[in-house]
Coordinates of C-alpha atoms in Angstrom, one line a residue:
Chain A
M1 CA 0.0 0.0 0.0
E2 CA 1.1 3.5 -0.8
S3 CA 2.2 5.7 2.1
L4 CA 0.7 9.0 2.9
R5 CA 3.8 10.8 1.7
D6 CA 3.8 9.1 -1.7
I7 CA 0.2 10.2 -2.3
K8 CA 0.9 13.7 -1.2
Q9 CA 3.8 13.9 -3.6
Q10 CA 1.7 12.7 -6.4
I11 CA -1.0 15.3 -5.8
K12 CA 1.6 18.0 -5.7
A13 CA 3.2 16.8 -9.0
I14 CA -0.2 16.7 -10.7
N15 CA -1.2 20.1 -9.5
S16 CA 1.9 21.7 -10.9
T17 CA 1.3 19.9 -14.2
K18 CA -2.2 21.3 -14.2
Q19 CA -0.9 24.7 -13.6
M20 CA 1.4 24.4 -16.6
M21 CA -1.4 23.3 -18.8
L22 CA -3.6 26.2 -17.7
T23 CA -0.8 28.6 -18.5
M24 CA -0.4 27.2 -21.9
K25 CA -4.1 27.5 -22.4
M26 CA -4.0 31.1 -21.4
V27 CA -1.1 31.8 -23.8
S28 CA -2.9 30.2 -26.7
S29 CA -6.2 32.0 -26.0
A30 CA -4.4 35.3 -25.8
R31 CA -2.7 34.6 -29.1
I32 CA -5.9 33.4 -30.8
R33 CA -7.3 36.9 -30.5
S34 CA -4.5 38.6 -32.3
A35 CA -4.4 35.8 -34.9
Q36 CA -8.1 36.2 -35.5
Q37 CA -7.6 39.9 -36.0
T38 CA -4.8 39.5 -38.5
M39 CA -7.0 37.0 -40.4
L40 CA -9.9 39.5 -40.6
N41 CA -7.5 42.2 -41.7
G42 CA -6.2 40.2 -44.5
R43 CA -9.6 39.1 -45.8
P44 CA -10.7 42.2 -47.8
F45 CA -7.6 42.0 -50.0
A46 CA -8.0 38.4 -51.0
Q47 CA -11.8 38.8 -51.5
K48 CA -11.4 41.8 -53.8
M49 CA -8.7 40.1 -55.8
A50 CA -10.9 37.1 -56.3
S51 CA -13.8 39.0 -57.6
L52 CA -11.6 41.0 -60.0
I53 CA -10.0 37.8 -61.3
D54 CA -13.3 36.1 -61.7
N55 CA -14.6 39.0 -63.8
L56 CA -11.5 39.2 -66.0
R57 CA -11.6 35.4 -66.5
K58 CA -14.8 35.6 -68.4
D59 CA -13.2 38.0 -70.9
I60 CA -10.3 35.7 -71.6
Q61 CA -12.0 32.4 -71.8
D62 CA -13.9 32.9 -75.0
G63 CA -12.1 32.9 -78.3
E64 CA -8.5 33.2 -79.3
N65 CA -7.2 35.3 -76.5
P66 CA -3.4 36.0 -76.4
F67 CA -3.5 35.3 -72.7
R68 CA -3.8 31.6 -73.5
Q69 CA -0.1 31.7 -74.4
N70 CA 0.8 33.3 -71.1
K71 CA 2.5 31.3 -68.4
Y72 CA -0.3 32.1 -66.0
Y73 CA -3.0 30.6 -68.2
R74 CA -2.3 27.3 -66.6
Y75 CA -4.0 28.5 -63.4
F76 CA -7.3 28.7 -65.2
D77 CA -7.3 25.5 -67.3
N78 CA -7.1 22.1 -65.7
S79 CA -6.4 20.3 -68.9
L80 CA -2.9 21.7 -69.1
G81 CA 0.3 20.4 -67.5
D82 CA 1.8 17.0 -67.1
K83 CA -0.9 14.7 -65.6
N84 CA 1.8 12.6 -63.9
K85 CA 3.1 15.5 -61.9
V86 CA 1.3 16.9 -58.9
G87 CA 2.1 19.3 -56.1
L88 CA 1.0 19.5 -52.5
I89 CA 1.1 22.4 -50.1
L90 CA 1.1 20.9 -46.6
I91 CA 0.6 23.2 -43.6
T92 CA 1.1 21.8 -40.1
G93 CA 2.2 23.2 -36.8
D94 CA 5.7 23.5 -35.5
K95 CA 4.9 22.2 -32.0
G96 CA 3.0 19.4 -30.5
L97 CA 0.7 19.5 -27.4
C98 CA -2.3 20.5 -29.5
G99 CA -4.4 17.4 -29.5
A100 CA -5.0 15.6 -32.8
F101 CA -4.2 18.7 -34.8
N102 CA -1.0 17.5 -36.4
A103 CA -1.9 13.8 -36.4
V104 CA -5.1 14.4 -38.4
T105 CA -3.3 16.6 -40.9
L106 CA -0.5 14.2 -41.4
R107 CA -2.9 11.3 -41.9
E108 CA -4.6 13.2 -44.6
A109 CA -1.2 13.9 -46.2
L110 CA -0.3 10.3 -46.1
R111 CA -3.6 9.5 -47.8
W112 CA -2.8 12.0 -50.5
I113 CA 0.6 10.5 -51.0
R114 CA -0.9 7.0 -51.3
E115 CA -3.5 8.3 -53.7
N116 CA -0.8 9.7 -56.0
K117 CA 1.8 7.0 -55.4
D118 CA 2.5 6.5 -59.1
K119 CA 2.9 10.2 -59.9
E120 CA 5.8 12.5 -59.4
K121 CA 5.0 14.4 -56.2
Y122 CA 6.4 17.9 -55.3
V123 CA 5.7 18.9 -51.8
F124 CA 5.9 22.3 -50.2
I125 CA 5.9 21.9 -46.4
I126 CA 5.2 24.5 -43.8
G127 CA 5.6 23.5 -40.2
K128 CA 8.1 21.3 -38.4
K129 CA 5.8 18.4 -37.8
G130 CA 5.0 18.1 -41.4
A131 CA 8.7 18.4 -42.4
D132 CA 9.8 15.7 -40.0
F133 CA 7.0 13.4 -41.2
V134 CA 7.6 13.8 -45.0
R135 CA 11.3 13.5 -44.6
R136 CA 10.9 10.0 -43.1
I137 CA 8.9 8.8 -46.1
K138 CA 11.3 7.2 -48.5
M139 CA 9.9 7.3 -52.0
P140 CA 11.9 7.9 -55.1
N141 CA 9.2 10.1 -56.7
L142 CA 8.5 12.3 -53.7
H143 CA 10.4 15.6 -53.9
I144 CA 10.5 18.2 -51.2
V145 CA 10.6 21.5 -52.9
C146 CA 10.7 23.7 -49.9
E147 CA 10.2 23.5 -46.2
L148 CA 9.6 26.4 -43.9
I149 CA 9.9 25.5 -40.2
N150 CA 9.5 27.6 -37.1
I151 CA 7.7 30.4 -38.8
F152 CA 4.7 30.2 -36.4
P153 CA 3.6 32.2 -34.5
H154 CA 5.2 35.2 -36.2
I155 CA 4.2 34.6 -39.8
S156 CA 4.1 37.6 -42.1
Y157 CA 3.4 38.2 -45.8
V158 CA 7.1 37.7 -46.5
H159 CA 6.7 33.9 -45.8
A160 CA 3.7 33.7 -48.0
S161 CA 5.5 35.4 -50.9
L162 CA 8.5 33.1 -50.4
I163 CA 6.2 30.1 -50.8
K164 CA 4.5 31.8 -53.7
E165 CA 7.7 32.3 -55.6
K166 CA 8.8 28.7 -55.0
L167 CA 5.4 27.5 -56.1
E168 CA 5.3 29.5 -59.3
Q169 CA 8.8 28.4 -60.2
C170 CA 8.1 24.8 -59.6
T171 CA 4.8 24.7 -61.4
L172 CA 6.4 26.2 -64.5
E173 CA 9.6 24.2 -64.5
E174 CA 8.1 20.9 -63.7
N175 CA 4.9 21.5 -65.5
L176 CA 2.7 20.4 -62.7
S177 CA -0.9 19.6 -63.6
K178 CA -2.3 20.6 -60.3
V179 CA -1.4 21.7 -56.8
D180 CA -3.3 20.4 -53.8
L181 CA -3.5 21.9 -50.4
I182 CA -3.9 20.4 -47.0
Y183 CA -4.4 22.7 -44.0
N184 CA -6.7 23.3 -41.1
N185 CA -9.4 25.9 -41.4
F186 CA -10.3 28.0 -38.4
K187 CA -14.0 27.7 -38.0
S188 CA -14.4 28.8 -34.4
V189 CA -12.4 28.5 -31.2
A190 CA -14.2 25.2 -30.6
S191 CA -13.7 23.6 -34.0
Q192 CA -11.2 23.3 -36.7
E193 CA -11.9 21.8 -40.1
L194 CA -9.3 19.9 -42.1
V195 CA -9.3 21.0 -45.7
N196 CA -8.0 19.0 -48.6
K197 CA -8.6 20.8 -51.8
T198 CA -7.1 21.8 -55.2
F199 CA -5.4 25.1 -55.0
L200 CA -4.2 25.5 -58.6
P201 CA -5.8 25.7 -61.1
F202 CA -8.3 27.9 -59.4
D203 CA -11.7 26.7 -58.7
F204 CA -14.0 29.6 -59.5
D205 CA -17.1 28.1 -58.2
E206 CA -16.2 29.2 -54.7
I207 CA -15.4 32.7 -55.7
E208 CA -18.3 35.1 -55.6
G209 CA -17.8 38.0 -58.0
E210 CA -20.2 40.8 -57.4
D211 CA -19.2 43.7 -59.6
D212 CA -19.4 43.8 -63.4
L213 CA -16.4 45.1 -65.2
Q214 CA -18.0 45.7 -68.6
N215 CA -17.4 49.4 -68.8
F216 CA -14.0 49.5 -67.3
I217 CA -10.9 50.9 -69.0
F218 CA -7.8 48.9 -68.4
E219 CA -4.4 50.4 -68.2
P220 CA -2.2 49.1 -69.8
G221 CA -4.5 46.3 -70.8
I222 CA -6.6 43.4 -69.5
M223 CA -3.7 41.0 -69.9
E224 CA -1.2 43.1 -68.0
V225 CA -3.7 43.7 -65.2
L226 CA -4.3 39.9 -64.9
I227 CA -0.6 39.2 -64.9
T228 CA -0.1 41.7 -62.0
L229 CA -3.1 40.4 -60.2
L230 CA -2.5 36.6 -60.3
P231 CA 0.8 36.4 -58.3
R232 CA -0.6 38.8 -55.7
Y233 CA -3.8 36.7 -55.5
I234 CA -1.8 33.5 -55.0
G235 CA 0.3 35.2 -52.4
A236 CA -2.6 36.7 -50.5
N237 CA -4.3 33.3 -50.5
I238 CA -1.3 31.4 -49.2
Y239 CA -1.0 34.1 -46.5
R240 CA -4.6 33.5 -45.6
F241 CA -4.1 29.7 -45.4
L242 CA -1.1 30.3 -43.1
L243 CA -3.1 32.5 -40.8
E244 CA -6.0 30.1 -40.8
S245 CA -3.8 27.2 -39.9
Q246 CA -2.1 29.3 -37.2
A247 CA -5.3 30.2 -35.6
A248 CA -6.6 26.7 -35.8
E249 CA -3.5 25.3 -34.2
L250 CA -3.8 27.8 -31.3
A251 CA -7.5 26.9 -30.9
A252 CA -6.6 23.2 -30.9
R253 CA -3.9 23.7 -28.4
M254 CA -6.2 25.7 -26.2
N255 CA -8.8 22.9 -26.2
A256 CA -6.3 20.2 -25.7
M257 CA -4.8 22.0 -22.8
E258 CA -8.1 22.7 -21.3
S259 CA -9.2 19.1 -21.3
A260 CA -5.8 18.0 -20.1
A261 CA -6.1 20.4 -17.2
N262 CA -9.6 19.0 -16.4
N263 CA -8.2 15.5 -16.5
A264 CA -5.4 16.5 -14.1
Q265 CA -8.0 18.0 -11.8
E266 CA -9.9 14.8 -11.8
I267 CA -6.8 12.7 -11.0
A268 CA -5.9 15.1 -8.3
D269 CA -9.4 14.8 -6.8
N270 CA -9.3 11.0 -6.9
L271 CA -5.9 11.0 -5.3
S272 CA -7.1 13.3 -2.5
V273 CA -10.0 10.9 -1.8
K274 CA -7.4 8.1 -1.6
L275 CA -5.3 10.2 0.6
N276 CA -8.1 10.8 3.0
K277 CA -9.0 7.1 3.1
V278 CA -5.4 6.1 3.8
R279 CA -5.2 8.7 6.5
Q280 CA -8.5 7.5 8.0
E281 CA -7.3 3.9 7.9
G282 CA -4.2 4.9 9.8
I283 CA -6.2 6.7 12.5
T284 CA -8.6 3.7 12.8
N285 CA -5.6 1.4 13.2
E286 CA -4.2 3.5 15.9
I287 CA -7.4 3.7 17.8
N288 CA -7.8 -0.1 17.5
E289 CA -4.3 -0.5 18.9
I290 CA -5.0 1.9 21.8
V291 CA -8.3 0.3 22.6
G292 CA -6.8 -3.2 22.3
G293 CA -4.0 -2.1 24.6
A294 CA -6.3 -0.6 27.2
N295 CA -8.5 -3.8 27.1
A296 CA -5.4 -5.9 27.7
L297 CA -4.4 -3.8 30.7
N298 CA -8.0 -4.0 32.2
N299 CA -8.1 -7.7 31.9
Chain B
M1 CA -18.3 69.1 -53.8
A2 CA -18.3 65.4 -54.4
K3 CA -15.6 63.4 -52.6
I4 CA -13.7 60.3 -53.5
R5 CA -13.5 57.4 -51.1
L6 CA -9.9 56.3 -51.1
Q7 CA -9.1 52.8 -49.7
I8 CA -5.6 51.4 -49.5
I9 CA -5.6 47.7 -48.8
T10 CA -2.5 45.5 -48.3
P11 CA -2.5 41.7 -47.6
Q12 CA -1.7 42.4 -44.0
K13 CA -4.5 44.9 -43.3
P14 CA -6.5 47.8 -44.7
V15 CA -4.2 50.8 -44.4
L16 CA -6.5 53.7 -45.2
D17 CA -10.1 54.5 -45.7
K18 CA -10.8 58.2 -46.1
E19 CA -12.9 60.7 -48.0
V20 CA -10.6 62.8 -50.1
D21 CA -10.7 65.4 -52.8
F22 CA -8.0 64.4 -55.2
V23 CA -5.7 61.4 -55.6
V24 CA -2.6 60.8 -57.6
L25 CA -1.7 57.2 -58.3
P26 CA 1.6 55.9 -59.5
A27 CA 0.2 54.0 -62.5
S28 CA 2.5 51.9 -64.6
K29 CA 2.4 54.3 -67.5
G30 CA 2.9 57.4 -65.6
E31 CA 1.0 59.3 -62.8
L32 CA -2.7 59.2 -62.8
G33 CA -4.6 62.0 -61.3
I34 CA -8.2 61.3 -60.2
L35 CA -10.9 63.8 -59.3
P36 CA -14.5 62.9 -58.4
G37 CA -16.5 61.6 -61.3
H38 CA -13.7 59.8 -62.9
T39 CA -14.6 57.1 -65.4
E40 CA -14.4 53.4 -64.4
Y41 CA -10.8 52.4 -64.6
I42 CA -8.5 49.6 -63.6
A43 CA -4.8 50.4 -63.6
T44 CA -1.6 48.5 -62.6
L45 CA 0.6 50.4 -60.2
K46 CA 4.4 50.5 -60.1
Y47 CA 6.6 51.2 -57.1
G48 CA 5.9 54.9 -56.6
V49 CA 4.4 57.7 -54.8
L50 CA 0.7 58.1 -54.0
R51 CA -0.7 61.5 -53.0
Y52 CA -4.1 62.6 -51.9
K53 CA -5.5 65.9 -50.9
I54 CA -8.2 66.8 -48.4
G55 CA -8.8 70.5 -48.7
E56 CA -5.4 72.0 -48.6
E57 CA -3.8 69.2 -46.7
T58 CA -1.7 66.7 -48.7
Q59 CA -0.6 63.3 -47.6
T60 CA 1.9 61.1 -49.3
F61 CA 2.3 57.3 -49.3
A62 CA 5.0 55.0 -50.7
V63 CA 3.2 52.3 -52.6
L64 CA 5.0 49.0 -53.5
G65 CA 3.2 48.1 -56.7
G66 CA -0.2 46.6 -57.1
I67 CA -3.4 47.5 -58.7
A68 CA -6.1 50.2 -58.5
E69 CA -9.7 50.1 -59.2
I70 CA -11.7 53.3 -59.8
A71 CA -15.5 53.1 -59.8
N72 CA -18.3 55.4 -58.6
N73 CA -16.0 57.8 -56.8
N74 CA -14.4 54.9 -55.0
V75 CA -10.7 54.4 -55.4
S76 CA -9.4 51.0 -54.1
V77 CA -5.7 50.5 -54.1
F78 CA -4.4 46.9 -53.7
A79 CA -0.8 47.1 -52.9
E80 CA 1.7 44.6 -51.6
G81 CA 2.8 47.3 -49.2
A82 CA 2.0 50.9 -48.4
V83 CA 3.7 53.2 -46.0
L84 CA 2.7 56.7 -44.9
Q85 CA 5.4 59.2 -45.4
D86 CA 5.6 60.2 -41.8
E87 CA 6.0 56.6 -40.8
I88 CA 9.0 55.9 -42.9
D89 CA 12.2 55.5 -40.9
E90 CA 15.0 56.9 -42.9
E91 CA 17.7 55.0 -41.0
T92 CA 16.0 51.6 -41.3
A93 CA 15.5 52.2 -45.0
R94 CA 19.1 53.1 -45.5
Q95 CA 20.2 50.0 -43.6
Q96 CA 17.9 47.8 -45.7
L97 CA 19.4 49.3 -48.8
E98 CA 23.0 48.6 -47.7
K99 CA 22.1 45.1 -46.7
A100 CA 20.3 44.3 -49.9
K101 CA 23.2 45.7 -51.9
S102 CA 25.8 43.6 -50.2
A103 CA 23.4 40.6 -50.5
R104 CA 23.2 41.3 -54.2
L105 CA 27.0 41.2 -54.6
Q106 CA 27.4 38.0 -52.6
N107 CA 24.7 35.9 -54.1
D108 CA 24.4 34.4 -57.5
K109 CA 21.2 32.4 -57.3
A110 CA 18.6 34.0 -59.5
I111 CA 15.9 34.0 -56.9
D112 CA 18.0 35.6 -54.2
L113 CA 19.1 38.3 -56.7
E114 CA 15.6 39.0 -57.5
Q115 CA 14.7 39.4 -53.9
A116 CA 17.7 41.7 -53.3
D117 CA 16.7 43.8 -56.3
Q118 CA 13.2 44.1 -54.9
E119 CA 14.5 45.2 -51.6
I120 CA 16.8 47.7 -53.1
K121 CA 13.8 49.1 -55.1
E122 CA 11.7 49.2 -52.0
A123 CA 14.4 51.0 -49.9
L124 CA 15.1 53.5 -52.7
L125 CA 11.4 54.3 -52.9
L126 CA 11.1 54.8 -49.2
L127 CA 14.1 57.1 -49.1
K128 CA 12.8 59.0 -52.1
V129 CA 9.4 59.6 -50.4
K130 CA 11.1 60.6 -47.2
K131 CA 13.3 63.1 -49.1
L132 CA 10.2 64.6 -50.7
Q133 CA 9.0 65.4 -47.3
S134 CA 12.1 66.9 -45.9
G135 CA 12.4 69.0 -49.1
K136 CA 9.0 70.4 -48.5
L137 CA 9.8 71.2 -44.9
K138 CA 12.8 73.2 -46.0
N139 CA 10.8 75.2 -48.5
K140 CA 8.3 76.1 -45.8
K141 CA 11.1 77.4 -43.6
K142 CA 12.3 79.8 -46.3

């Protein structure tokens, strides 16, 4: 049987662990607020770009437009590119202790890799967990194009444009037919949503274009405007995905830490019940001994 | 008199949202002045100087390329970066310039060169805009 001292020590250890978890939870929840704010700040830019592009797209899709010869045309037409070459942008976290966040993302990544096992795969990794995971997979047709680690929680647009440049370069040089994206969408503090979708070529069904650009004058011309727009649009989107993933990771960590702290509390409660029982047992024994002793003297 | 609503938006955040009288944009084929009632227009922007006027007061921004949409007395500028003249730190910009220049000399990978070039361009623009301001201050003193 455990001694009183052992149990007391255990309770102390568990309480300090609980304290640590609560602190981590507080840190995450403080950061979520600022992450959410940055996310909201970045939204107007991406939305406006999307609706502009959507409008311009209608102009270039009919007929023999010179834009069809442009290197950016591949982002609009999914029949282009080498069907045996695909890309993946994988966004995970840098650190653990955030519940199933990384595990779920990596499982999806593994599924993607299996799905495309006969194709040449080009992977762009953001986050240490993802990098460690993909590096362990030995496959001759799996290429790591770039890995960015330890950029959370201080991501900025610079990181996004770095990925964008690598992505553009790789898509052109390797003639990728499509680029998929796996990341976690921040739905609310309580829930994150794992997203696996095709990033390039663009899927215009999700873009809502509101304004009509029929009467606009373009300077220098529609094509030049599109060429200026597209890289910025891609950059802004990647930036958004990074922010979403960051916020989702923080939310996941917050929840994981909260339930861990609750668990610790439960264990501590059980232990203190046990402590009391052991103490009571000791007291009862002592009383028994005293009464027994007294009885022996009386007889 | 009618006003123009000027919005400057960068990927990080909306920088400015104001009612103004007159805007000058650094369009890719030369400066573009906009008064209320301007026709619907979409222009690409180069690295340059954006000015706007409210009454007699003029403000200046350094704009790092992008695109501008003009419609219904709304001017929306989508730029990779935009810095208000007063917020430019001359010393930082100069340091950035020096750093980028030395990076340019040491590197020979195309992508690094491009980045260094970009940084040089950015720093030069910031310095130029800052200079405009100090020039103006001097004139006032005279």
